[in-house]
Amino acid sequence: MRDYSKVSPQFWIGETGKRLRKAGAEAQVVGLYLMTSPHANMLGLYYVPMLYIAHETGLGMEGASKGLQSCIEAGFCQYDEASEMVWVMEMASYQIASSLVATDKRCAGVQNEYNALPENPYLAAFFDKFRSVFHMSKCRPEAAGKPSLIEAPSKPLASQEQEQEQEQEKTSPDGEVAIGDADSASGDKLPNCPQQKLIDLYAQHLPTLPFPRVWEGERQKAMRTRWRWALTATKRDGSRYATDEETALAFFDRFFRFVSESDFLTGRSGKWTSCDLGWLMKAENFAKVIQGNYENKEAA
């Protein structure tokens, strides 16, 4: 266990901190806990079961789960349920330094700490993010060359709303998907989300998965949020994944094709058969897919 942790004032007043505050007290408590947890390391990538978070914050399982989900949606951290590993993406920068010179002995410490981590889905992304600033020399063998849909985003998924599927679906008599009329132009002039085109791409690549008969309310809102993310998130080099409707549609074409290659998500493995478009559009699930968590292996 570490003797101390650093918590910058930016935790409270930075952009991510503001998103945590907007999400509620549970998000702030869980975020602060993850920065100062007795189980944490200087990398911000460590093993912490949900039970630990619930007990040590006093939030209980429901409050801890809600707080963690809000932290994920705010772009503060990522969490893999299978390995029970959390990655607080910017924590290493605060706990160690924004960058080190190659002769700094802490560089070796970072590499050694990284080498000792349990296997988890974030090894490659961590190495890519910090290899140059901490002069890391070796990516873990199981992470090296690991394919993914896109690079790890420097701007995480931005969602302030709890995205829950409606429990009851309505069906249209002609068998076509019924789409609500809630779409409207955004204030920053991003192209409107072409919901029907995205649904068509889903059906094209994933014909064996359930087809939505109705697409409205929270599901429609979730799809607009994912669409907006594709147009506003930036890569490490500062470029965007998509800049207009055409390139955003190409992004989602790759996304659904990526899903179609997963034995787990498509149900071919026989382990799980509940994937559908509503599930894929939820913030946490969308993030896990693009990070490669569901490539043909044990699912996250």
PDB file of C-alpha atoms in Angstrom:
ATOM      1  CA  MET A   1       0.000   0.000   0.000  1.00  0.00           C
ATOM      2  CA  ARG A   2       1.295   3.469  -0.883  1.00  0.00           C
ATOM      3  CA  ASP A   3       2.116   5.923   1.893  1.00  0.00           C
ATOM      4  CA  TYR A   4       0.421   8.821   0.116  1.00  0.00           C
ATOM      5  CA  SER A   5      -1.328   9.894  -3.070  1.00  0.00           C
ATOM      6  CA  LYS A   6      -1.384  13.191  -4.931  1.00  0.00           C
ATOM      7  CA  VAL A   7      -4.718  14.796  -5.710  1.00  0.00           C
ATOM      8  CA  SER A   8      -4.492  17.934  -7.804  1.00  0.00           C
ATOM      9  CA  PRO A   9      -6.930  20.825  -7.284  1.00  0.00           C
ATOM     10  CA  GLN A  10      -7.837  20.180 -10.925  1.00  0.00           C
ATOM     11  CA  PHE A  11      -9.765  17.164  -9.665  1.00  0.00           C
ATOM     12  CA  TRP A  12     -12.435  19.597  -8.479  1.00  0.00           C
ATOM     13  CA  ILE A  13     -12.260  22.396 -11.048  1.00  0.00           C
ATOM     14  CA  GLY A  14     -10.999  20.765 -14.255  1.00  0.00           C
ATOM     15  CA  GLU A  15     -13.297  19.758 -17.093  1.00  0.00           C
ATOM     16  CA  THR A  16     -13.473  16.122 -15.986  1.00  0.00           C
ATOM     17  CA  GLY A  17     -14.028  17.238 -12.397  1.00  0.00           C
ATOM     18  CA  LYS A  18     -16.937  19.386 -13.506  1.00  0.00           C
ATOM     19  CA  ARG A  19     -18.457  16.414 -15.290  1.00  0.00           C
ATOM     20  CA  LEU A  20     -18.095  14.322 -12.140  1.00  0.00           C
ATOM     21  CA  ARG A  21     -19.739  17.058 -10.088  1.00  0.00           C
ATOM     22  CA  LYS A  22     -22.598  17.249 -12.532  1.00  0.00           C
ATOM     23  CA  ALA A  23     -23.022  13.469 -12.332  1.00  0.00           C
ATOM     24  CA  GLY A  24     -23.540  13.617  -8.571  1.00  0.00           C
ATOM     25  CA  ALA A  25     -21.912  12.912  -5.225  1.00  0.00           C
ATOM     26  CA  GLU A  26     -21.423   9.195  -5.917  1.00  0.00           C
ATOM     27  CA  ALA A  27     -19.264  10.016  -8.941  1.00  0.00           C
ATOM     28  CA  GLN A  28     -17.099  12.431  -6.952  1.00  0.00           C
ATOM     29  CA  VAL A  29     -16.671   9.980  -4.075  1.00  0.00           C
ATOM     30  CA  VAL A  30     -15.742   7.094  -6.374  1.00  0.00           C
ATOM     31  CA  GLY A  31     -13.396   9.317  -8.396  1.00  0.00           C
ATOM     32  CA  LEU A  32     -11.581  10.516  -5.283  1.00  0.00           C
ATOM     33  CA  TYR A  33     -11.460   6.957  -3.960  1.00  0.00           C
ATOM     34  CA  LEU A  34      -9.859   5.665  -7.157  1.00  0.00           C
ATOM     35  CA  MET A  35      -7.162   8.350  -6.890  1.00  0.00           C
ATOM     36  CA  THR A  36      -6.397   7.541  -3.243  1.00  0.00           C
ATOM     37  CA  SER A  37      -7.379   3.877  -2.940  1.00  0.00           C
ATOM     38  CA  PRO A  38      -5.163   1.692  -0.732  1.00  0.00           C
ATOM     39  CA  HIS A  39      -5.089  -0.752  -3.649  1.00  0.00           C
ATOM     40  CA  ALA A  40      -3.902   1.809  -6.206  1.00  0.00           C
ATOM     41  CA  ASN A  41      -0.449   2.113  -7.719  1.00  0.00           C
ATOM     42  CA  MET A  42       1.334   5.054  -9.294  1.00  0.00           C
ATOM     43  CA  LEU A  43       0.205   3.969 -12.759  1.00  0.00           C
ATOM     44  CA  GLY A  44      -3.501   4.315 -12.024  1.00  0.00           C
ATOM     45  CA  LEU A  45      -3.993   0.847 -13.521  1.00  0.00           C
ATOM     46  CA  TYR A  46      -4.751  -1.666 -10.807  1.00  0.00           C
ATOM     47  CA  TYR A  47      -6.961  -4.428  -9.441  1.00  0.00           C
ATOM     48  CA  VAL A  48      -9.966  -3.257  -7.455  1.00  0.00           C
ATOM     49  CA  PRO A  49     -13.127  -5.382  -7.238  1.00  0.00           C
ATOM     50  CA  MET A  50     -16.418  -3.547  -7.085  1.00  0.00           C
ATOM     51  CA  LEU A  51     -16.924  -4.993  -3.609  1.00  0.00           C
ATOM     52  CA  TYR A  52     -13.868  -3.069  -2.377  1.00  0.00           C
ATOM     53  CA  ILE A  53     -15.196   0.189  -3.806  1.00  0.00           C
ATOM     54  CA  ALA A  54     -18.621  -0.376  -2.275  1.00  0.00           C
ATOM     55  CA  HIS A  55     -17.271  -1.242   1.174  1.00  0.00           C
ATOM     56  CA  GLU A  56     -14.447   1.276   1.476  1.00  0.00           C
ATOM     57  CA  THR A  57     -16.467   4.245   0.226  1.00  0.00           C
ATOM     58  CA  GLY A  58     -19.523   3.277   2.261  1.00  0.00           C
ATOM     59  CA  LEU A  59     -21.714   3.715  -0.803  1.00  0.00           C
ATOM     60  CA  GLY A  60     -22.894   0.120  -0.996  1.00  0.00           C
ATOM     61  CA  MET A  61     -23.017  -1.829  -4.240  1.00  0.00           C
ATOM     62  CA  GLU A  62     -25.729   0.267  -5.857  1.00  0.00           C
ATOM     63  CA  GLY A  63     -24.116   3.615  -5.060  1.00  0.00           C
ATOM     64  CA  ALA A  64     -20.634   2.409  -5.982  1.00  0.00           C
ATOM     65  CA  SER A  65     -21.850   0.973  -9.273  1.00  0.00           C
ATOM     66  CA  LYS A  66     -23.664   4.201 -10.121  1.00  0.00           C
ATOM     67  CA  GLY A  67     -20.637   6.297  -9.178  1.00  0.00           C
ATOM     68  CA  LEU A  68     -18.235   4.145 -11.188  1.00  0.00           C
ATOM     69  CA  GLN A  69     -20.476   4.233 -14.243  1.00  0.00           C
ATOM     70  CA  SER A  70     -20.613   8.022 -13.992  1.00  0.00           C
ATOM     71  CA  CYS A  71     -16.800   8.154 -13.751  1.00  0.00           C
ATOM     72  CA  ILE A  72     -16.555   6.043 -16.901  1.00  0.00           C
ATOM     73  CA  GLU A  73     -19.029   8.221 -18.782  1.00  0.00           C
ATOM     74  CA  ALA A  74     -17.193  11.360 -17.659  1.00  0.00           C
ATOM     75  CA  GLY A  75     -13.975  10.027 -19.186  1.00  0.00           C
ATOM     76  CA  PHE A  76     -12.266   9.737 -15.805  1.00  0.00           C
ATOM     77  CA  CYS A  77     -11.573   6.008 -15.888  1.00  0.00           C
ATOM     78  CA  GLN A  78     -12.281   2.688 -17.547  1.00  0.00           C
ATOM     79  CA  TYR A  79     -13.235  -0.538 -15.770  1.00  0.00           C
ATOM     80  CA  ASP A  80     -13.046  -4.134 -16.939  1.00  0.00           C
ATOM     81  CA  GLU A  81     -15.495  -6.367 -15.097  1.00  0.00           C
ATOM     82  CA  ALA A  82     -13.804  -9.619 -16.113  1.00  0.00           C
ATOM     83  CA  SER A  83     -10.351  -8.784 -14.719  1.00  0.00           C
ATOM     84  CA  GLU A  84     -11.702  -6.257 -12.164  1.00  0.00           C
ATOM     85  CA  MET A  85      -9.025  -3.826 -13.288  1.00  0.00           C
ATOM     86  CA  VAL A  86      -9.551  -0.068 -13.311  1.00  0.00           C
ATOM     87  CA  TRP A  87      -7.565   2.417 -15.357  1.00  0.00           C
ATOM     88  CA  VAL A  88      -7.687   6.054 -14.257  1.00  0.00           C
ATOM     89  CA  MET A  89      -6.286   7.358 -17.514  1.00  0.00           C
ATOM     90  CA  GLU A  90      -4.495  10.513 -16.341  1.00  0.00           C
ATOM     91  CA  MET A  91      -3.498   9.273 -12.889  1.00  0.00           C
ATOM     92  CA  ALA A  92       0.084   8.385 -13.834  1.00  0.00           C
ATOM     93  CA  SER A  93       0.663  11.959 -14.995  1.00  0.00           C
ATOM     94  CA  TYR A  94      -0.380  13.293 -11.584  1.00  0.00           C
ATOM     95  CA  GLN A  95       1.236  10.610  -9.418  1.00  0.00           C
ATOM     96  CA  ILE A  96       4.557  10.468 -11.284  1.00  0.00           C
ATOM     97  CA  ALA A  97       5.042  13.455 -13.603  1.00  0.00           C
ATOM     98  CA  SER A  98       3.766  14.776 -16.887  1.00  0.00           C
ATOM     99  CA  SER A  99       7.052  13.553 -18.396  1.00  0.00           C
ATOM    100  CA  LEU A 100      10.454  12.264 -17.287  1.00  0.00           C
ATOM    101  CA  VAL A 101      13.953  12.465 -18.705  1.00  0.00           C
ATOM    102  CA  ALA A 102      15.332   9.139 -19.847  1.00  0.00           C
ATOM    103  CA  THR A 103      17.917   9.051 -17.036  1.00  0.00           C
ATOM    104  CA  ASP A 104      15.305   9.415 -14.283  1.00  0.00           C
ATOM    105  CA  LYS A 105      15.208   6.235 -12.203  1.00  0.00           C
ATOM    106  CA  ARG A 106      11.439   6.490 -12.051  1.00  0.00           C
ATOM    107  CA  CYS A 107      11.326   5.389 -15.700  1.00  0.00           C
ATOM    108  CA  ALA A 108      12.568   1.957 -14.678  1.00  0.00           C
ATOM    109  CA  GLY A 109      10.057   1.953 -11.833  1.00  0.00           C
ATOM    110  CA  VAL A 110       7.209   2.608 -14.245  1.00  0.00           C
ATOM    111  CA  GLN A 111       8.346  -0.200 -16.547  1.00  0.00           C
ATOM    112  CA  ASN A 112       8.713  -2.632 -13.636  1.00  0.00           C
ATOM    113  CA  GLU A 113       5.282  -1.750 -12.252  1.00  0.00           C
ATOM    114  CA  TYR A 114       3.781  -2.199 -15.706  1.00  0.00           C
ATOM    115  CA  ASN A 115       5.512  -5.554 -16.175  1.00  0.00           C
ATOM    116  CA  ALA A 116       4.004  -6.834 -12.921  1.00  0.00           C
ATOM    117  CA  LEU A 117       0.382  -5.991 -13.756  1.00  0.00           C
ATOM    118  CA  PRO A 118      -2.161  -8.787 -14.156  1.00  0.00           C
ATOM    119  CA  GLU A 119      -3.371  -9.360 -17.700  1.00  0.00           C
ATOM    120  CA  ASN A 120      -6.082  -6.871 -18.599  1.00  0.00           C
ATOM    121  CA  PRO A 121      -7.498  -5.082 -21.667  1.00  0.00           C
ATOM    122  CA  TYR A 122      -5.684  -1.799 -21.007  1.00  0.00           C
ATOM    123  CA  LEU A 123      -2.039  -2.908 -21.263  1.00  0.00           C
ATOM    124  CA  ALA A 124      -1.574  -1.862 -24.885  1.00  0.00           C
ATOM    125  CA  ALA A 125      -3.405   1.447 -24.473  1.00  0.00           C
ATOM    126  CA  PHE A 126      -1.390   2.327 -21.366  1.00  0.00           C
ATOM    127  CA  PHE A 127       1.890   1.563 -23.140  1.00  0.00           C
ATOM    128  CA  ASP A 128       0.877   3.622 -26.176  1.00  0.00           C
ATOM    129  CA  LYS A 129      -0.149   6.571 -24.006  1.00  0.00           C
ATOM    130  CA  PHE A 130       2.932   6.721 -21.775  1.00  0.00           C
ATOM    131  CA  ARG A 131       5.757   5.026 -23.697  1.00  0.00           C
ATOM    132  CA  SER A 132       7.322   8.291 -24.856  1.00  0.00           C
ATOM    133  CA  VAL A 133       6.845  10.442 -21.742  1.00  0.00           C
ATOM    134  CA  PHE A 134       8.137   7.711 -19.388  1.00  0.00           C
ATOM    135  CA  HIS A 135      10.590   6.159 -21.886  1.00  0.00           C
ATOM    136  CA  MET A 136       9.021   2.729 -21.587  1.00  0.00           C
ATOM    137  CA  SER A 137      10.975   0.166 -23.553  1.00  0.00           C
ATOM    138  CA  LYS A 138       8.784  -2.912 -23.721  1.00  0.00           C
ATOM    139  CA  CYS A 139       5.107  -3.564 -24.281  1.00  0.00           C
ATOM    140  CA  ARG A 140       3.715  -6.648 -22.594  1.00  0.00           C
ATOM    141  CA  PRO A 141       3.808  -9.616 -25.048  1.00  0.00           C
ATOM    142  CA  GLU A 142       0.080 -10.308 -24.723  1.00  0.00           C
ATOM    143  CA  ALA A 143      -0.661  -6.649 -25.513  1.00  0.00           C
ATOM    144  CA  ALA A 144       1.880  -6.020 -28.286  1.00  0.00           C
ATOM    145  CA  GLY A 145       0.310  -5.907 -31.701  1.00  0.00           C
ATOM    146  CA  LYS A 146      -3.181  -6.289 -30.266  1.00  0.00           C
ATOM    147  CA  PRO A 147      -5.635  -5.119 -32.922  1.00  0.00           C
ATOM    148  CA  SER A 148      -8.347  -2.660 -32.058  1.00  0.00           C
ATOM    149  CA  LEU A 149     -11.030  -0.788 -33.925  1.00  0.00           C
ATOM    150  CA  ILE A 150      -9.513   2.623 -33.243  1.00  0.00           C
ATOM    151  CA  GLU A 151      -6.721   4.164 -31.242  1.00  0.00           C
ATOM    152  CA  ALA A 152      -7.360   4.856 -27.580  1.00  0.00           C
ATOM    153  CA  PRO A 153      -9.100   8.246 -27.581  1.00  0.00           C
ATOM    154  CA  SER A 154      -7.492  11.260 -25.951  1.00  0.00           C
ATOM    155  CA  LYS A 155     -11.011  12.621 -25.490  1.00  0.00           C
ATOM    156  CA  PRO A 156     -13.159   9.929 -23.856  1.00  0.00           C
ATOM    157  CA  LEU A 157     -16.772   9.150 -24.376  1.00  0.00           C
ATOM    158  CA  ALA A 158     -18.766  12.215 -23.374  1.00  0.00           C
ATOM    159  CA  SER A 159     -22.115  11.316 -21.843  1.00  0.00           C
ATOM    160  CA  GLN A 160     -23.745  13.006 -18.907  1.00  0.00           C
ATOM    161  CA  GLU A 161     -26.924  11.008 -19.001  1.00  0.00           C
ATOM    162  CA  GLN A 162     -27.704   7.622 -17.555  1.00  0.00           C
ATOM    163  CA  GLU A 163     -28.526   5.505 -20.597  1.00  0.00           C
ATOM    164  CA  GLN A 164     -31.063   2.844 -19.738  1.00  0.00           C
ATOM    165  CA  GLU A 165     -33.078   0.835 -22.208  1.00  0.00           C
ATOM    166  CA  GLN A 166     -36.838   0.993 -21.982  1.00  0.00           C
ATOM    167  CA  GLU A 167     -38.094  -2.276 -20.580  1.00  0.00           C
ATOM    168  CA  GLN A 168     -41.023  -2.562 -22.981  1.00  0.00           C
ATOM    169  CA  GLU A 169     -40.794  -2.362 -26.760  1.00  0.00           C
ATOM    170  CA  LYS A 170     -43.569  -1.379 -29.132  1.00  0.00           C
ATOM    171  CA  THR A 171     -43.741  -2.985 -32.563  1.00  0.00           C
ATOM    172  CA  SER A 172     -44.863  -1.463 -35.819  1.00  0.00           C
ATOM    173  CA  PRO A 173     -47.355  -3.481 -37.888  1.00  0.00           C
ATOM    174  CA  ASP A 174     -45.305  -3.366 -41.093  1.00  0.00           C
ATOM    175  CA  GLY A 175     -42.183  -4.747 -39.445  1.00  0.00           C
ATOM    176  CA  GLU A 176     -40.168  -1.601 -40.148  1.00  0.00           C
ATOM    177  CA  VAL A 177     -38.285   0.205 -37.429  1.00  0.00           C
ATOM    178  CA  ALA A 178     -40.248   3.148 -36.039  1.00  0.00           C
ATOM    179  CA  ILE A 179     -37.938   6.067 -35.273  1.00  0.00           C
ATOM    180  CA  GLY A 180     -38.951   8.979 -33.064  1.00  0.00           C
ATOM    181  CA  ASP A 181     -38.652  12.585 -34.206  1.00  0.00           C
ATOM    182  CA  ALA A 182     -36.412  13.858 -31.398  1.00  0.00           C
ATOM    183  CA  ASP A 183     -33.398  14.558 -33.624  1.00  0.00           C
ATOM    184  CA  SER A 184     -32.516  18.213 -34.013  1.00  0.00           C
ATOM    185  CA  ALA A 185     -29.491  20.144 -35.156  1.00  0.00           C
ATOM    186  CA  SER A 186     -26.878  20.685 -32.482  1.00  0.00           C
ATOM    187  CA  GLY A 187     -25.652  24.130 -31.539  1.00  0.00           C
ATOM    188  CA  ASP A 188     -22.152  23.465 -32.851  1.00  0.00           C
ATOM    189  CA  LYS A 189     -23.429  22.600 -36.350  1.00  0.00           C
ATOM    190  CA  LEU A 190     -22.519  18.926 -36.261  1.00  0.00           C
ATOM    191  CA  PRO A 191     -24.451  16.897 -38.834  1.00  0.00           C
ATOM    192  CA  ASN A 192     -27.643  15.381 -37.479  1.00  0.00           C
ATOM    193  CA  CYS A 193     -27.448  11.743 -36.501  1.00  0.00           C
ATOM    194  CA  PRO A 194     -28.876   9.678 -39.406  1.00  0.00           C
ATOM    195  CA  GLN A 195     -30.513   7.100 -37.162  1.00  0.00           C
ATOM    196  CA  GLN A 196     -32.042   5.037 -39.977  1.00  0.00           C
ATOM    197  CA  LYS A 197     -28.714   4.788 -41.818  1.00  0.00           C
ATOM    198  CA  LEU A 198     -26.985   3.566 -38.657  1.00  0.00           C
ATOM    199  CA  ILE A 199     -29.736   1.020 -38.059  1.00  0.00           C
ATOM    200  CA  ASP A 200     -29.321  -0.165 -41.654  1.00  0.00           C
ATOM    201  CA  LEU A 201     -25.574  -0.610 -41.116  1.00  0.00           C
ATOM    202  CA  TYR A 202     -26.306  -2.623 -37.975  1.00  0.00           C
ATOM    203  CA  ALA A 203     -28.727  -4.864 -39.893  1.00  0.00           C
ATOM    204  CA  GLN A 204     -26.294  -5.245 -42.789  1.00  0.00           C
ATOM    205  CA  HIS A 205     -23.380  -6.445 -40.677  1.00  0.00           C
ATOM    206  CA  LEU A 206     -25.326  -8.202 -37.911  1.00  0.00           C
ATOM    207  CA  PRO A 207     -28.345  -9.880 -39.519  1.00  0.00           C
ATOM    208  CA  THR A 208     -28.506 -12.584 -36.840  1.00  0.00           C
ATOM    209  CA  LEU A 209     -28.921 -10.115 -33.961  1.00  0.00           C
ATOM    210  CA  PRO A 210     -32.354  -8.791 -32.914  1.00  0.00           C
ATOM    211  CA  PHE A 211     -33.664  -6.021 -35.148  1.00  0.00           C
ATOM    212  CA  PRO A 212     -35.238  -3.063 -33.330  1.00  0.00           C
ATOM    213  CA  ARG A 213     -38.903  -2.551 -34.170  1.00  0.00           C
ATOM    214  CA  VAL A 214     -39.031   0.800 -32.387  1.00  0.00           C
ATOM    215  CA  TRP A 215     -36.156   3.237 -31.923  1.00  0.00           C
ATOM    216  CA  GLU A 216     -37.011   6.172 -29.684  1.00  0.00           C
ATOM    217  CA  GLY A 217     -36.487   7.725 -26.266  1.00  0.00           C
ATOM    218  CA  GLU A 218     -33.340   6.709 -24.398  1.00  0.00           C
ATOM    219  CA  ARG A 219     -32.123   4.464 -27.208  1.00  0.00           C
ATOM    220  CA  GLN A 220     -32.342   7.248 -29.743  1.00  0.00           C
ATOM    221  CA  LYS A 221     -30.613   9.608 -27.325  1.00  0.00           C
ATOM    222  CA  ALA A 222     -27.793   7.104 -26.792  1.00  0.00           C
ATOM    223  CA  MET A 223     -27.233   6.748 -30.529  1.00  0.00           C
ATOM    224  CA  ARG A 224     -27.030  10.540 -30.943  1.00  0.00           C
ATOM    225  CA  THR A 225     -24.449  10.669 -28.142  1.00  0.00           C
ATOM    226  CA  ARG A 226     -22.307   7.995 -29.810  1.00  0.00           C
ATOM    227  CA  TRP A 227     -22.649   9.838 -33.146  1.00  0.00           C
ATOM    228  CA  ARG A 228     -21.560  13.089 -31.548  1.00  0.00           C
ATOM    229  CA  TRP A 229     -18.584  11.339 -29.956  1.00  0.00           C
ATOM    230  CA  ALA A 230     -17.386  10.046 -33.325  1.00  0.00           C
ATOM    231  CA  LEU A 231     -17.433  13.621 -34.647  1.00  0.00           C
ATOM    232  CA  THR A 232     -15.786  15.316 -31.665  1.00  0.00           C
ATOM    233  CA  ALA A 233     -13.356  12.815 -30.113  1.00  0.00           C
ATOM    234  CA  THR A 234      -9.724  13.313 -31.079  1.00  0.00           C
ATOM    235  CA  LYS A 235      -6.800  10.984 -31.584  1.00  0.00           C
ATOM    236  CA  ARG A 236      -3.462  11.548 -29.897  1.00  0.00           C
ATOM    237  CA  ASP A 237      -2.246  13.458 -32.966  1.00  0.00           C
ATOM    238  CA  GLY A 238      -5.151  15.884 -32.630  1.00  0.00           C
ATOM    239  CA  SER A 239      -7.108  14.672 -35.655  1.00  0.00           C
ATOM    240  CA  ARG A 240     -10.716  13.549 -35.365  1.00  0.00           C
ATOM    241  CA  TYR A 241     -12.145  10.132 -36.109  1.00  0.00           C
ATOM    242  CA  ALA A 242     -14.817  11.716 -38.287  1.00  0.00           C
ATOM    243  CA  THR A 243     -15.370  15.202 -39.672  1.00  0.00           C
ATOM    244  CA  ASP A 244     -18.673  14.922 -41.526  1.00  0.00           C
ATOM    245  CA  GLU A 245     -21.580  12.548 -42.076  1.00  0.00           C
ATOM    246  CA  GLU A 246     -19.724  10.455 -44.648  1.00  0.00           C
ATOM    247  CA  THR A 247     -16.680   9.775 -42.462  1.00  0.00           C
ATOM    248  CA  ALA A 248     -18.852   9.231 -39.387  1.00  0.00           C
ATOM    249  CA  LEU A 249     -20.898   6.629 -41.256  1.00  0.00           C
ATOM    250  CA  ALA A 250     -17.637   4.978 -42.301  1.00  0.00           C
ATOM    251  CA  PHE A 251     -16.620   4.874 -38.631  1.00  0.00           C
ATOM    252  CA  PHE A 252     -19.849   3.117 -37.650  1.00  0.00           C
ATOM    253  CA  ASP A 253     -19.532   0.770 -40.608  1.00  0.00           C
ATOM    254  CA  ARG A 254     -16.176  -0.326 -39.144  1.00  0.00           C
ATOM    255  CA  PHE A 255     -17.712  -0.493 -35.671  1.00  0.00           C
ATOM    256  CA  PHE A 256     -20.498  -2.884 -36.673  1.00  0.00           C
ATOM    257  CA  ARG A 257     -18.127  -4.948 -38.800  1.00  0.00           C
ATOM    258  CA  PHE A 258     -15.849  -5.216 -35.761  1.00  0.00           C
ATOM    259  CA  VAL A 259     -18.813  -6.465 -33.693  1.00  0.00           C
ATOM    260  CA  SER A 260     -19.667  -9.036 -36.385  1.00  0.00           C
ATOM    261  CA  GLU A 261     -16.217 -10.593 -35.978  1.00  0.00           C
ATOM    262  CA  SER A 262     -16.742 -11.262 -32.260  1.00  0.00           C
ATOM    263  CA  ASP A 263     -17.937 -14.797 -31.480  1.00  0.00           C
ATOM    264  CA  PHE A 264     -19.096 -13.606 -28.063  1.00  0.00           C
ATOM    265  CA  LEU A 265     -21.150 -10.602 -29.165  1.00  0.00           C
ATOM    266  CA  THR A 266     -22.772 -12.426 -32.077  1.00  0.00           C
ATOM    267  CA  GLY A 267     -23.672 -15.403 -29.899  1.00  0.00           C
ATOM    268  CA  ARG A 268     -21.576 -17.840 -31.929  1.00  0.00           C
ATOM    269  CA  SER A 269     -19.670 -18.852 -28.799  1.00  0.00           C
ATOM    270  CA  GLY A 270     -22.920 -19.858 -27.094  1.00  0.00           C
ATOM    271  CA  LYS A 271     -21.903 -18.012 -23.928  1.00  0.00           C
ATOM    272  CA  TRP A 272     -24.195 -14.985 -24.271  1.00  0.00           C
ATOM    273  CA  THR A 273     -27.019 -14.083 -26.608  1.00  0.00           C
ATOM    274  CA  SER A 274     -28.306 -10.707 -25.403  1.00  0.00           C
ATOM    275  CA  CYS A 275     -26.422  -8.320 -27.677  1.00  0.00           C
ATOM    276  CA  ASP A 276     -28.553  -5.928 -29.698  1.00  0.00           C
ATOM    277  CA  LEU A 277     -28.352  -2.383 -31.030  1.00  0.00           C
ATOM    278  CA  GLY A 278     -29.591  -0.819 -27.782  1.00  0.00           C
ATOM    279  CA  TRP A 279     -26.896  -2.648 -25.821  1.00  0.00           C
ATOM    280  CA  LEU A 280     -24.175  -1.601 -28.280  1.00  0.00           C
ATOM    281  CA  MET A 281     -25.130   2.077 -28.041  1.00  0.00           C
ATOM    282  CA  LYS A 282     -24.724   2.243 -24.262  1.00  0.00           C
ATOM    283  CA  ALA A 283     -21.631   4.247 -23.331  1.00  0.00           C
ATOM    284  CA  GLU A 284     -19.751   1.578 -21.389  1.00  0.00           C
ATOM    285  CA  ASN A 285     -20.487  -1.193 -23.901  1.00  0.00           C
ATOM    286  CA  PHE A 286     -19.566   1.015 -26.866  1.00  0.00           C
ATOM    287  CA  ALA A 287     -16.246   1.842 -25.194  1.00  0.00           C
ATOM    288  CA  LYS A 288     -15.464  -1.811 -24.499  1.00  0.00           C
ATOM    289  CA  VAL A 289     -16.114  -2.781 -28.110  1.00  0.00           C
ATOM    290  CA  ILE A 290     -13.812  -0.128 -29.576  1.00  0.00           C
ATOM    291  CA  GLN A 291     -11.118  -1.056 -27.031  1.00  0.00           C
ATOM    292  CA  GLY A 292     -11.178  -4.639 -28.301  1.00  0.00           C
ATOM    293  CA  ASN A 293     -12.523  -6.230 -25.122  1.00  0.00           C
ATOM    294  CA  TYR A 294     -14.759  -8.607 -27.068  1.00  0.00           C
ATOM    295  CA  GLU A 295     -12.294  -9.961 -29.571  1.00  0.00           C
ATOM    296  CA  ASN A 296     -12.493 -13.724 -29.711  1.00  0.00           C
ATOM    297  CA  LYS A 297     -11.514 -14.396 -26.112  1.00  0.00           C
ATOM    298  CA  GLU A 298     -13.194 -14.351 -22.709  1.00  0.00           C
ATOM    299  CA  ALA A 299     -15.457 -11.308 -22.679  1.00  0.00           C
ATOM    300  CA  ALA A 300     -14.982  -8.346 -20.383  1.00  0.00           C
TER     301      ALA A 300
END
